[in-house]
PDB file of C-alpha atoms and ligand atoms in Angstrom:
ATOM      1  CA  MET A 121      88.258 120.162-145.987  1.00  0.00           C
ATOM      2  CA  SER A 122      90.726 122.523-144.333  1.00  0.00           C
ATOM      3  CA  THR A 123      90.807 126.040-143.041  1.00  0.00           C
ATOM      4  CA  LEU A 124      93.773 128.232-143.904  1.00  0.00           C
ATOM      5  CA  ASP A 125      94.828 131.027-141.586  1.00  0.00           C
ATOM      6  CA  ILE A 126      97.625 133.411-142.388  1.00  0.00           C
ATOM      7  CA  GLU A 127      98.582 135.421-139.324  1.00  0.00           C
ATOM      8  CA  THR A 128     100.710 138.563-139.588  1.00  0.00           C
ATOM      9  CA  ALA A 129     102.922 136.905-142.185  1.00  0.00           C
ATOM     10  CA  THR A 130     106.004 138.802-143.297  1.00  0.00           C
ATOM     11  CA  VAL A 131     108.623 137.832-145.872  1.00  0.00           C
ATOM     12  CA  ALA A 132     111.672 140.044-146.341  1.00  0.00           C
ATOM     13  CA  PHE A 133     114.413 139.475-148.901  1.00  0.00           C
ATOM     14  CA  GLY A 134     117.910 140.854-148.549  1.00  0.00           C
ATOM     15  CA  ARG A 135     119.277 142.905-145.720  1.00  0.00           C
ATOM     16  CA  ASN A 136     119.494 146.485-144.570  1.00  0.00           C
ATOM     17  CA  ARG A 137     119.371 148.942-147.427  1.00  0.00           C
ATOM     18  CA  ASP A 138     118.673 146.311-150.049  1.00  0.00           C
ATOM     19  CA  ALA A 139     115.887 144.721-148.064  1.00  0.00           C
ATOM     20  CA  VAL A 140     112.573 144.198-149.832  1.00  0.00           C
ATOM     21  CA  THR A 141     109.559 143.378-147.712  1.00  0.00           C
ATOM     22  CA  ALA A 142     107.651 141.335-150.286  1.00  0.00           C
ATOM     23  CA  VAL A 143     104.937 140.322-147.810  1.00  0.00           C
ATOM     24  CA  ASP A 144     104.253 142.817-145.070  1.00  0.00           C
ATOM     25  CA  ASP A 145     102.202 141.822-142.030  1.00  0.00           C
ATOM     26  CA  VAL A 146      99.535 139.944-143.981  1.00  0.00           C
ATOM     27  CA  SER A 147      96.604 138.309-142.235  1.00  0.00           C
ATOM     28  CA  LEU A 148      94.024 136.329-144.185  1.00  0.00           C
ATOM     29  CA  SER A 149      91.584 133.593-143.375  1.00  0.00           C
ATOM     30  CA  VAL A 150      90.187 131.126-145.881  1.00  0.00           C
ATOM     31  CA  PRO A 151      87.319 129.123-144.396  1.00  0.00           C
ATOM     32  CA  SER A 152      87.202 125.435-145.249  1.00  0.00           C
ATOM     33  CA  GLY A 153      85.866 124.708-148.717  1.00  0.00           C
ATOM     34  CA  THR A 154      85.824 128.313-149.910  1.00  0.00           C
ATOM     35  CA  VAL A 155      87.733 130.121-152.639  1.00  0.00           C
ATOM     36  CA  LEU A 156      89.735 133.208-151.740  1.00  0.00           C
ATOM     37  CA  GLY A 157      90.773 135.325-154.698  1.00  0.00           C
ATOM     38  CA  LEU A 158      93.988 137.277-154.314  1.00  0.00           C
ATOM     39  CA  VAL A 159      94.530 140.134-156.741  1.00  0.00           C
ATOM     40  CA  GLY A 160      97.255 142.697-157.046  1.00  0.00           C
ATOM     41  CA  GLU A 161      99.624 144.237-159.515  1.00  0.00           C
ATOM     42  CA  SER A 162     102.900 142.670-160.564  1.00  0.00           C
ATOM     43  CA  GLY A 163     105.417 142.657-157.719  1.00  0.00           C
ATOM     44  CA  SER A 164     102.792 143.145-154.997  1.00  0.00           C
ATOM     45  CA  GLY A 165     103.864 139.933-153.262  1.00  0.00           C
ATOM     46  CA  LYS A 166     101.182 137.442-154.315  1.00  0.00           C
ATOM     47  CA  SER A 167     103.523 134.637-155.365  1.00  0.00           C
ATOM     48  CA  THR A 168     105.761 135.123-152.360  1.00  0.00           C
ATOM     49  CA  LEU A 169     102.751 134.751-150.081  1.00  0.00           C
ATOM     50  CA  ALA A 170     101.575 131.702-152.063  1.00  0.00           C
ATOM     51  CA  ARG A 171     104.981 130.074-151.805  1.00  0.00           C
ATOM     52  CA  ALA A 172     104.996 130.687-148.071  1.00  0.00           C
ATOM     53  CA  VAL A 173     101.622 128.973-147.729  1.00  0.00           C
ATOM     54  CA  ALA A 174     102.915 126.029-149.765  1.00  0.00           C
ATOM     55  CA  GLY A 175     105.907 125.781-147.425  1.00  0.00           C
ATOM     56  CA  LEU A 176     108.339 126.759-150.200  1.00  0.00           C
ATOM     57  CA  GLN A 177     109.302 130.100-148.704  1.00  0.00           C
ATOM     58  CA  PRO A 178     110.183 130.625-145.029  1.00  0.00           C
ATOM     59  CA  LEU A 179     108.474 133.469-143.204  1.00  0.00           C
ATOM     60  CA  THR A 180     110.442 136.293-141.625  1.00  0.00           C
ATOM     61  CA  GLY A 181     107.589 136.816-139.199  1.00  0.00           C
ATOM     62  CA  GLY A 182     104.109 135.587-138.380  1.00  0.00           C
ATOM     63  CA  ARG A 183     102.713 132.123-139.009  1.00  0.00           C
ATOM     64  CA  ILE A 184     100.550 130.056-141.306  1.00  0.00           C
ATOM     65  CA  LEU A 185      98.063 127.591-139.930  1.00  0.00           C
ATOM     66  CA  VAL A 186      96.194 124.759-141.606  1.00  0.00           C
ATOM     67  CA  ASP A 187      93.304 123.636-139.422  1.00  0.00           C
ATOM     68  CA  GLY A 188      94.876 125.531-136.575  1.00  0.00           C
ATOM     69  CA  ILE A 189      98.267 123.823-136.856  1.00  0.00           C
ATOM     70  CA  ASP A 190     101.406 125.712-137.828  1.00  0.00           C
ATOM     71  CA  ILE A 191     102.708 124.388-141.161  1.00  0.00           C
ATOM     72  CA  ARG A 192     106.188 124.325-139.628  1.00  0.00           C
ATOM     73  CA  ASP A 193     105.034 121.732-137.104  1.00  0.00           C
ATOM     74  CA  ARG A 194     106.784 118.704-138.592  1.00  0.00           C
ATOM     75  CA  ALA A 195     105.006 116.274-136.334  1.00  0.00           C
ATOM     76  CA  HIS A 196     101.864 116.834-138.381  1.00  0.00           C
ATOM     77  CA  ARG A 197     103.491 116.100-141.740  1.00  0.00           C
ATOM     78  CA  HIS A 198     101.751 118.866-143.571  1.00  0.00           C
ATOM     79  CA  GLY A 199     103.782 118.224-146.696  1.00  0.00           C
ATOM     80  CA  ARG A 200     101.206 117.354-149.276  1.00  0.00           C
ATOM     81  CA  LYS A 201      98.130 118.907-147.745  1.00  0.00           C
ATOM     82  CA  VAL A 202      98.855 122.120-149.580  1.00  0.00           C
ATOM     83  CA  GLN A 203      99.534 121.868-153.308  1.00  0.00           C
ATOM     84  CA  MET A 204     100.369 124.647-155.701  1.00  0.00           C
ATOM     85  CA  VAL A 205      99.864 125.021-159.437  1.00  0.00           C
ATOM     86  CA  PHE A 206     102.043 127.589-161.215  1.00  0.00           C
ATOM     87  CA  GLN A 207     101.615 129.881-164.176  1.00  0.00           C
ATOM     88  CA  ASP A 208     103.877 127.885-166.450  1.00  0.00           C
ATOM     89  CA  PRO A 209     103.075 124.160-166.487  1.00  0.00           C
ATOM     90  CA  TYR A 210     106.459 123.469-168.100  1.00  0.00           C
ATOM     91  CA  THR A 211     108.126 124.145-164.770  1.00  0.00           C
ATOM     92  CA  SER A 212     106.072 121.522-162.953  1.00  0.00           C
ATOM     93  CA  LEU A 213     106.088 118.742-165.573  1.00  0.00           C
ATOM     94  CA  ASN A 214     109.017 116.557-166.505  1.00  0.00           C
ATOM     95  CA  PRO A 215     109.256 116.664-170.329  1.00  0.00           C
ATOM     96  CA  ARG A 216     110.712 113.151-170.422  1.00  0.00           C
ATOM     97  CA  MET A 217     107.890 111.548-168.518  1.00  0.00           C
ATOM     98  CA  ASN A 218     104.558 110.772-170.093  1.00  0.00           C
ATOM     99  CA  VAL A 219     101.436 112.015-168.385  1.00  0.00           C
ATOM    100  CA  GLY A 220     100.488 108.641-166.956  1.00  0.00           C
ATOM    101  CA  ALA A 221     103.929 108.078-165.433  1.00  0.00           C
ATOM    102  CA  SER A 222     104.022 111.593-164.074  1.00  0.00           C
ATOM    103  CA  LEU A 223     100.681 111.158-162.305  1.00  0.00           C
ATOM    104  CA  ALA A 224     101.490 107.610-161.165  1.00  0.00           C
ATOM    105  CA  GLU A 225     104.656 108.910-159.528  1.00  0.00           C
ATOM    106  CA  VAL A 226     102.665 111.192-157.239  1.00  0.00           C
ATOM    107  CA  VAL A 227      99.984 108.585-156.582  1.00  0.00           C
ATOM    108  CA  ARG A 228     102.650 106.095-155.473  1.00  0.00           C
ATOM    109  CA  ALA A 229     104.560 108.647-153.387  1.00  0.00           C
ATOM    110  CA  ASN A 230     101.333 109.532-151.667  1.00  0.00           C
ATOM    111  CA  GLY A 231     100.565 105.886-150.921  1.00  0.00           C
ATOM    112  CA  SER A 232      96.941 106.545-151.727  1.00  0.00           C
ATOM    113  CA  ALA A 233      96.508 103.548-154.019  1.00  0.00           C
ATOM    114  CA  GLY A 234      97.779  99.974-153.841  1.00  0.00           C
ATOM    115  CA  PRO A 235      99.862  98.574-156.775  1.00  0.00           C
ATOM    116  CA  ALA A 236      96.722  97.398-158.567  1.00  0.00           C
ATOM    117  CA  GLY A 237      95.058 100.724-157.947  1.00  0.00           C
ATOM    118  CA  VAL A 238      97.598 103.056-159.533  1.00  0.00           C
ATOM    119  CA  ASP A 239      96.193 102.819-163.068  1.00  0.00           C
ATOM    120  CA  HIS A 240      92.730 103.313-161.712  1.00  0.00           C
ATOM    121  CA  ALA A 241      93.848 106.366-159.721  1.00  0.00           C
ATOM    122  CA  VAL A 242      95.547 107.853-162.793  1.00  0.00           C
ATOM    123  CA  ALA A 243      92.393 107.359-164.870  1.00  0.00           C
ATOM    124  CA  ALA A 244      90.333 109.022-162.146  1.00  0.00           C
ATOM    125  CA  LEU A 245      92.718 111.997-162.041  1.00  0.00           C
ATOM    126  CA  LEU A 246      92.529 112.437-165.812  1.00  0.00           C
ATOM    127  CA  ASP A 247      88.761 112.318-165.502  1.00  0.00           C
ATOM    128  CA  ASN A 248      88.912 114.974-162.741  1.00  0.00           C
ATOM    129  CA  VAL A 249      90.545 117.360-165.188  1.00  0.00           C
ATOM    130  CA  ARG A 250      88.444 116.251-168.179  1.00  0.00           C
ATOM    131  CA  LEU A 251      91.234 114.623-170.125  1.00  0.00           C
ATOM    132  CA  SER A 252      90.765 111.308-171.919  1.00  0.00           C
ATOM    133  CA  THR A 253      92.573 108.201-170.665  1.00  0.00           C
ATOM    134  CA  ALA A 254      94.545 108.245-173.942  1.00  0.00           C
ATOM    135  CA  THR A 255      96.312 111.370-172.633  1.00  0.00           C
ATOM    136  CA  ALA A 256      98.261 109.123-170.243  1.00  0.00           C
ATOM    137  CA  ALA A 257     100.531 108.038-173.110  1.00  0.00           C
ATOM    138  CA  LYS A 258     101.325 111.599-174.197  1.00  0.00           C
ATOM    139  CA  TYR A 259     104.379 113.671-173.285  1.00  0.00           C
ATOM    140  CA  PRO A 260     104.063 117.306-172.159  1.00  0.00           C
ATOM    141  CA  GLY A 261     105.529 118.510-175.468  1.00  0.00           C
ATOM    142  CA  GLN A 262     102.688 116.831-177.358  1.00  0.00           C
ATOM    143  CA  LEU A 263     100.004 118.718-175.444  1.00  0.00           C
ATOM    144  CA  SER A 264      98.506 122.169-175.881  1.00  0.00           C
ATOM    145  CA  GLY A 265      99.112 124.781-173.157  1.00  0.00           C
ATOM    146  CA  GLY A 266      95.618 124.267-171.770  1.00  0.00           C
ATOM    147  CA  MET A 267      96.028 120.499-171.645  1.00  0.00           C
ATOM    148  CA  ARG A 268      99.406 120.837-169.957  1.00  0.00           C
ATOM    149  CA  GLN A 269      97.863 123.038-167.321  1.00  0.00           C
ATOM    150  CA  ARG A 270      95.139 120.419-166.791  1.00  0.00           C
ATOM    151  CA  VAL A 271      97.860 117.829-166.250  1.00  0.00           C
ATOM    152  CA  ALA A 272      99.570 120.142-163.755  1.00  0.00           C
ATOM    153  CA  VAL A 273      96.255 120.448-161.887  1.00  0.00           C
ATOM    154  CA  ALA A 274      95.822 116.652-161.966  1.00  0.00           C
ATOM    155  CA  ARG A 275      99.329 116.240-160.578  1.00  0.00           C
ATOM    156  CA  ALA A 276      98.501 118.582-157.703  1.00  0.00           C
ATOM    157  CA  LEU A 277      95.269 116.664-157.060  1.00  0.00           C
ATOM    158  CA  ALA A 278      97.180 113.359-157.083  1.00  0.00           C
ATOM    159  CA  ALA A 279      98.664 114.334-153.732  1.00  0.00           C
ATOM    160  CA  ARG A 280      95.114 114.585-152.361  1.00  0.00           C
ATOM    161  CA  PRO A 281      95.594 118.100-151.037  1.00  0.00           C
ATOM    162  CA  ARG A 282      93.165 119.860-148.764  1.00  0.00           C
ATOM    163  CA  ILE A 283      94.255 123.252-149.942  1.00  0.00           C
ATOM    164  CA  LEU A 284      94.998 124.142-153.543  1.00  0.00           C
ATOM    165  CA  ILE A 285      96.903 127.261-154.526  1.00  0.00           C
ATOM    166  CA  ALA A 286      96.530 128.405-158.114  1.00  0.00           C
ATOM    167  CA  ASP A 287      99.052 131.116-158.965  1.00  0.00           C
ATOM    168  CA  GLU A 288      98.143 132.834-162.241  1.00  0.00           C
ATOM    169  CA  ILE A 289      97.372 129.458-163.775  1.00  0.00           C
ATOM    170  CA  THR A 290      95.566 130.924-166.777  1.00  0.00           C
ATOM    171  CA  SER A 291      97.839 133.907-167.426  1.00  0.00           C
ATOM    172  CA  ALA A 292     100.062 132.150-169.945  1.00  0.00           C
ATOM    173  CA  LEU A 293      97.149 130.621-171.858  1.00  0.00           C
ATOM    174  CA  ASP A 294      95.311 131.864-174.927  1.00  0.00           C
ATOM    175  CA  ALA A 295      92.159 133.751-174.035  1.00  0.00           C
ATOM    176  CA  SER A 296      90.035 131.034-175.633  1.00  0.00           C
ATOM    177  CA  VAL A 297      91.515 128.410-173.311  1.00  0.00           C
ATOM    178  CA  GLN A 298      91.494 130.525-170.156  1.00  0.00           C
ATOM    179  CA  SER A 299      87.775 130.207-169.535  1.00  0.00           C
ATOM    180  CA  ALA A 300      87.880 126.431-169.962  1.00  0.00           C
ATOM    181  CA  VAL A 301      90.584 126.165-167.298  1.00  0.00           C
ATOM    182  CA  LEU A 302      88.657 128.507-164.991  1.00  0.00           C
ATOM    183  CA  ASN A 303      85.547 126.395-165.413  1.00  0.00           C
ATOM    184  CA  LEU A 304      87.636 123.366-164.568  1.00  0.00           C
ATOM    185  CA  VAL A 305      88.802 124.978-161.316  1.00  0.00           C
ATOM    186  CA  ARG A 306      85.214 125.817-160.482  1.00  0.00           C
ATOM    187  CA  ASP A 307      84.074 122.245-161.193  1.00  0.00           C
ATOM    188  CA  ILE A 308      86.918 120.770-159.154  1.00  0.00           C
ATOM    189  CA  HIS A 309      86.029 123.050-156.290  1.00  0.00           C
ATOM    190  CA  ARG A 310      82.430 121.885-156.437  1.00  0.00           C
ATOM    191  CA  GLU A 311      83.291 118.218-156.803  1.00  0.00           C
ATOM    192  CA  LEU A 312      86.116 117.941-154.283  1.00  0.00           C
ATOM    193  CA  GLY A 313      85.204 120.776-151.921  1.00  0.00           C
ATOM    194  CA  LEU A 314      88.802 121.977-151.762  1.00  0.00           C
ATOM    195  CA  THR A 315      89.851 125.165-150.051  1.00  0.00           C
ATOM    196  CA  ILE A 316      91.392 127.284-152.802  1.00  0.00           C
ATOM    197  CA  LEU A 317      93.681 130.305-152.864  1.00  0.00           C
ATOM    198  CA  PHE A 318      93.270 131.636-156.372  1.00  0.00           C
ATOM    199  CA  ILE A 319      95.761 134.259-157.467  1.00  0.00           C
ATOM    200  CA  SER A 320      95.389 136.518-160.470  1.00  0.00           C
ATOM    201  CA  HIS A 321      96.131 140.048-161.526  1.00  0.00           C
ATOM    202  CA  ASN A 322      92.768 139.937-163.267  1.00  0.00           C
ATOM    203  CA  LEU A 323      89.848 140.954-161.063  1.00  0.00           C
ATOM    204  CA  ALA A 324      87.331 139.682-163.636  1.00  0.00           C
ATOM    205  CA  VAL A 325      88.714 136.180-163.298  1.00  0.00           C
ATOM    206  CA  VAL A 326      88.747 136.347-159.516  1.00  0.00           C
ATOM    207  CA  ARG A 327      85.193 137.661-159.388  1.00  0.00           C
ATOM    208  CA  TYR A 328      84.085 134.649-161.376  1.00  0.00           C
ATOM    209  CA  LEU A 329      85.500 132.091-158.954  1.00  0.00           C
ATOM    210  CA  ALA A 330      86.042 133.525-155.525  1.00  0.00           C
ATOM    211  CA  ASP A 331      83.704 133.740-152.546  1.00  0.00           C
ATOM    212  CA  ALA A 332      85.955 136.346-150.995  1.00  0.00           C
ATOM    213  CA  THR A 333      88.533 138.635-152.523  1.00  0.00           C
ATOM    214  CA  ALA A 334      91.671 140.156-151.034  1.00  0.00           C
ATOM    215  CA  VAL A 335      93.584 142.935-152.722  1.00  0.00           C
ATOM    216  CA  MET A 336      97.340 143.074-152.261  1.00  0.00           C
ATOM    217  CA  TYR A 337      99.320 146.213-152.826  1.00  0.00           C
ATOM    218  CA  ARG A 338     103.020 146.584-152.123  1.00  0.00           C
ATOM    219  CA  GLY A 339     103.136 143.602-149.813  1.00  0.00           C
ATOM    220  CA  ARG A 340     100.055 144.493-147.820  1.00  0.00           C
ATOM    221  CA  ILE A 341      96.422 143.445-147.938  1.00  0.00           C
ATOM    222  CA  VAL A 342      94.644 146.730-148.510  1.00  0.00           C
ATOM    223  CA  GLU A 343      91.160 145.330-148.851  1.00  0.00           C
ATOM    224  CA  GLN A 344      89.322 142.089-148.228  1.00  0.00           C
ATOM    225  CA  GLY A 345      85.769 140.871-147.985  1.00  0.00           C
ATOM    226  CA  PRO A 346      83.056 139.020-149.879  1.00  0.00           C
ATOM    227  CA  SER A 347      83.890 139.357-153.591  1.00  0.00           C
ATOM    228  CA  HIS A 348      80.622 141.107-154.299  1.00  0.00           C
ATOM    229  CA  ASP A 349      81.265 143.756-151.634  1.00  0.00           C
ATOM    230  CA  VAL A 350      84.832 144.384-152.720  1.00  0.00           C
ATOM    231  CA  ILE A 351      83.715 144.896-156.299  1.00  0.00           C
ATOM    232  CA  THR A 352      80.575 146.936-155.673  1.00  0.00           C
ATOM    233  CA  ALA A 353      81.921 149.044-152.793  1.00  0.00           C
ATOM    234  CA  PRO A 354      85.700 149.220-153.036  1.00  0.00           C
ATOM    235  CA  ARG A 355      87.374 151.198-150.259  1.00  0.00           C
ATOM    236  CA  HIS A 356      90.881 151.425-151.536  1.00  0.00           C
ATOM    237  CA  ASP A 357      91.971 153.581-154.418  1.00  0.00           C
ATOM    238  CA  TYR A 358      93.964 150.778-155.968  1.00  0.00           C
ATOM    239  CA  THR A 359      90.886 148.507-155.982  1.00  0.00           C
ATOM    240  CA  ARG A 360      88.902 151.247-157.716  1.00  0.00           C
ATOM    241  CA  ARG A 361      91.522 151.390-160.403  1.00  0.00           C
ATOM    242  CA  LEU A 362      91.361 147.620-160.840  1.00  0.00           C
ATOM    243  CA  ILE A 363      87.591 147.819-161.136  1.00  0.00           C
ATOM    244  CA  GLY A 364      87.917 150.619-163.642  1.00  0.00           C
ATOM    245  CA  SER A 365      89.725 148.236-165.940  1.00  0.00           C
ATOM    246  CA  LEU A 366      87.007 145.566-165.744  1.00  0.00           C
ATOM    247  CA  PRO A 367      84.889 144.867-168.823  1.00  0.00           C
ATOM    248  CA  THR A 368      81.417 146.388-168.692  1.00  0.00           C
ATOM    249  CA  PRO A 369      78.654 144.250-167.134  1.00  0.00           C
ATOM    250  CA  GLY A 370      76.872 143.783-170.446  1.00  0.00           C
ATOM    251  CA  GLU A 371      79.919 142.165-171.881  1.00  0.00           C
ATOM    252  CA  PHE A 372      80.718 140.048-168.927  1.00  0.00           C
ATOM    253  CA  GLY A 373      78.175 140.274-166.148  1.00  0.00           C
ATOM    254  CA  ASP A 374      76.196 137.085-166.663  1.00  0.00           C
ATOM    255  CA  PRO A 375      77.838 134.532-164.358  1.00  0.00           C
ATOM    256  CA  SER A 376      76.555 131.648-166.478  1.00  0.00           C
ATOM    257  CA  ARG A 377      78.692 132.922-169.317  1.00  0.00           C
ATOM    258  CA  SER A 378      82.368 132.281-169.570  1.00  0.00           C
ATOM    259  CA  PRO A 379      84.449 134.814-167.656  1.00  0.00           C
ATOM    260  CA  VAL A 380      87.112 135.441-170.210  1.00  0.00           C
ATOM    261  CA  THR A 381      86.065 136.251-173.691  1.00  0.00           C
ATOM    262  CA  HIS A 382      88.827 138.759-174.198  1.00  0.00           C
ATOM    263  CA  PRO A 383      92.340 138.916-172.839  1.00  0.00           C
ATOM    264  CA  GLY A 384      92.588 140.930-169.633  1.00  0.00           C
ATOM    265  CA  PRO A 385      94.505 144.178-169.443  1.00  0.00           C
TER     266      PRO A 385
HETATM  267  N1  ATP B  57     113.708 135.251-154.192  1.00  0.00           N
HETATM  268  C1  ATP B  57     113.611 136.597-154.162  1.00  0.00           C
HETATM  269  N2  ATP B  57     114.652 137.374-153.811  1.00  0.00           N
HETATM  270  C2  ATP B  57     114.549 138.710-153.755  1.00  0.00           C
HETATM  271  N3  ATP B  57     113.427 139.382-154.034  1.00  0.00           N
HETATM  272  C3  ATP B  57     112.357 138.673-154.392  1.00  0.00           C
HETATM  273  C4  ATP B  57     112.374 137.238-154.488  1.00  0.00           C
HETATM  274  N4  ATP B  57     111.155 136.805-154.867  1.00  0.00           N
HETATM  275  C5  ATP B  57     110.395 137.906-155.014  1.00  0.00           C
HETATM  276  N5  ATP B  57     111.104 139.021-154.730  1.00  0.00           N
HETATM  277  C6  ATP B  57     110.591 140.410-154.743  1.00  0.00           C
HETATM  278  O1  ATP B  57     109.432 140.438-153.944  1.00  0.00           O
HETATM  279  C7  ATP B  57     108.445 141.288-154.507  1.00  0.00           C
HETATM  280  C8  ATP B  57     107.156 140.511-154.716  1.00  0.00           C
HETATM  281  O2  ATP B  57     107.338 139.560-155.745  1.00  0.00           O
HETATM  282  P1  ATP B  57     106.228 138.487-156.107  1.00  0.00           P
HETATM  283  O3  ATP B  57     106.793 137.600-157.138  1.00  0.00           O
HETATM  284  O4  ATP B  57     105.735 137.855-154.863  1.00  0.00           O
HETATM  285  O5  ATP B  57     105.080 139.402-156.722  1.00  0.00           O
HETATM  286  P2  ATP B  57     103.753 138.985-157.519  1.00  0.00           P
HETATM  287  O6  ATP B  57     102.631 139.769-156.917  1.00  0.00           O
HETATM  288  O7  ATP B  57     103.613 137.501-157.545  1.00  0.00           O
HETATM  289  O8  ATP B  57     104.052 139.552-158.979  1.00  0.00           O
HETATM  290  P3  ATP B  57     103.547 138.988-160.413  1.00  0.00           P
HETATM  291  O9  ATP B  57     102.123 139.447-160.575  1.00  0.00           O
HETATM  292  O10 ATP B  57     104.465 139.644-161.400  1.00  0.00           O
HETATM  293  O11 ATP B  57     103.675 137.496-160.414  1.00  0.00           O
HETATM  294  C9  ATP B  57     109.047 141.850-155.775  1.00  0.00           C
HETATM  295  O12 ATP B  57     109.614 143.097-155.469  1.00  0.00           O
HETATM  296  C10 ATP B  57     110.107 140.849-156.126  1.00  0.00           C
HETATM  297  O13 ATP B  57     111.148 141.452-156.844  1.00  0.00           O
HETATM  298 MG1   MG B  58     103.504 136.110-159.108  1.00  0.00          MG
END
């Protein structure tokens, strides 16, 4: 798939005294086909960084490369290579469009299927996110939160991205649904081999999915490495505090079990 490199990225809002450096000199590398988990408390800059990677937020400094090419390089038409799924699926789905039409819109815009192939592509996308073909006729308001989030994931996949950013995609869901959506992300990663930036304030969730974990604190990456190392030998005080709030291994430690049986802190 694609490698993502974030090089000394900085995003500042406002000017002078009111300036907030939301992302402060961040460098991260996500090798092709791997999952990087990004954790950090509220306001640490995770979403701002994610939006920058998705091309939705200009950088004040530094650069972001996909397969070695700056995302600002228009000649390469990065556009749809990076897709983002947000916490609240309501913001990404048009309530007046049924699921089938909403997916077909992206399939057509992407030119990835001929006229005869659109229905087929929509059915395949629904299958990717484990929704029945009957879901195509439903409107977002008729779906549960978990199903809506599956549709949002399908819509991102419809653009055939190489890099998927998931920004707190389970945070607004009931605990019982969270693990199903996490398992879906894991399955999609296995099936499609996407490079994934998975953002959560919940280290337990990140541990479940991510090959590597980065910890963000006040705009900076204070720790990064293989998830196992970060969790078993944290170097930063903030990471230790995050680990302190993890459920005990007996409750949670078996990776074959679902990661979220209780709501996170
Ligand atoms: N458009 C904006 N204008 C001004 N400040 C902003 C803007 N967007 C974010 N910020 C500020 O940047 C900082 C980082 O915000 P961000 O949303 O990236 O954090 P986060 O880690 O995603 O938090 P959360 O876990 O609550 O989602 C915060 O101080 C926030 O107030
Ligand atoms: Mg956020």
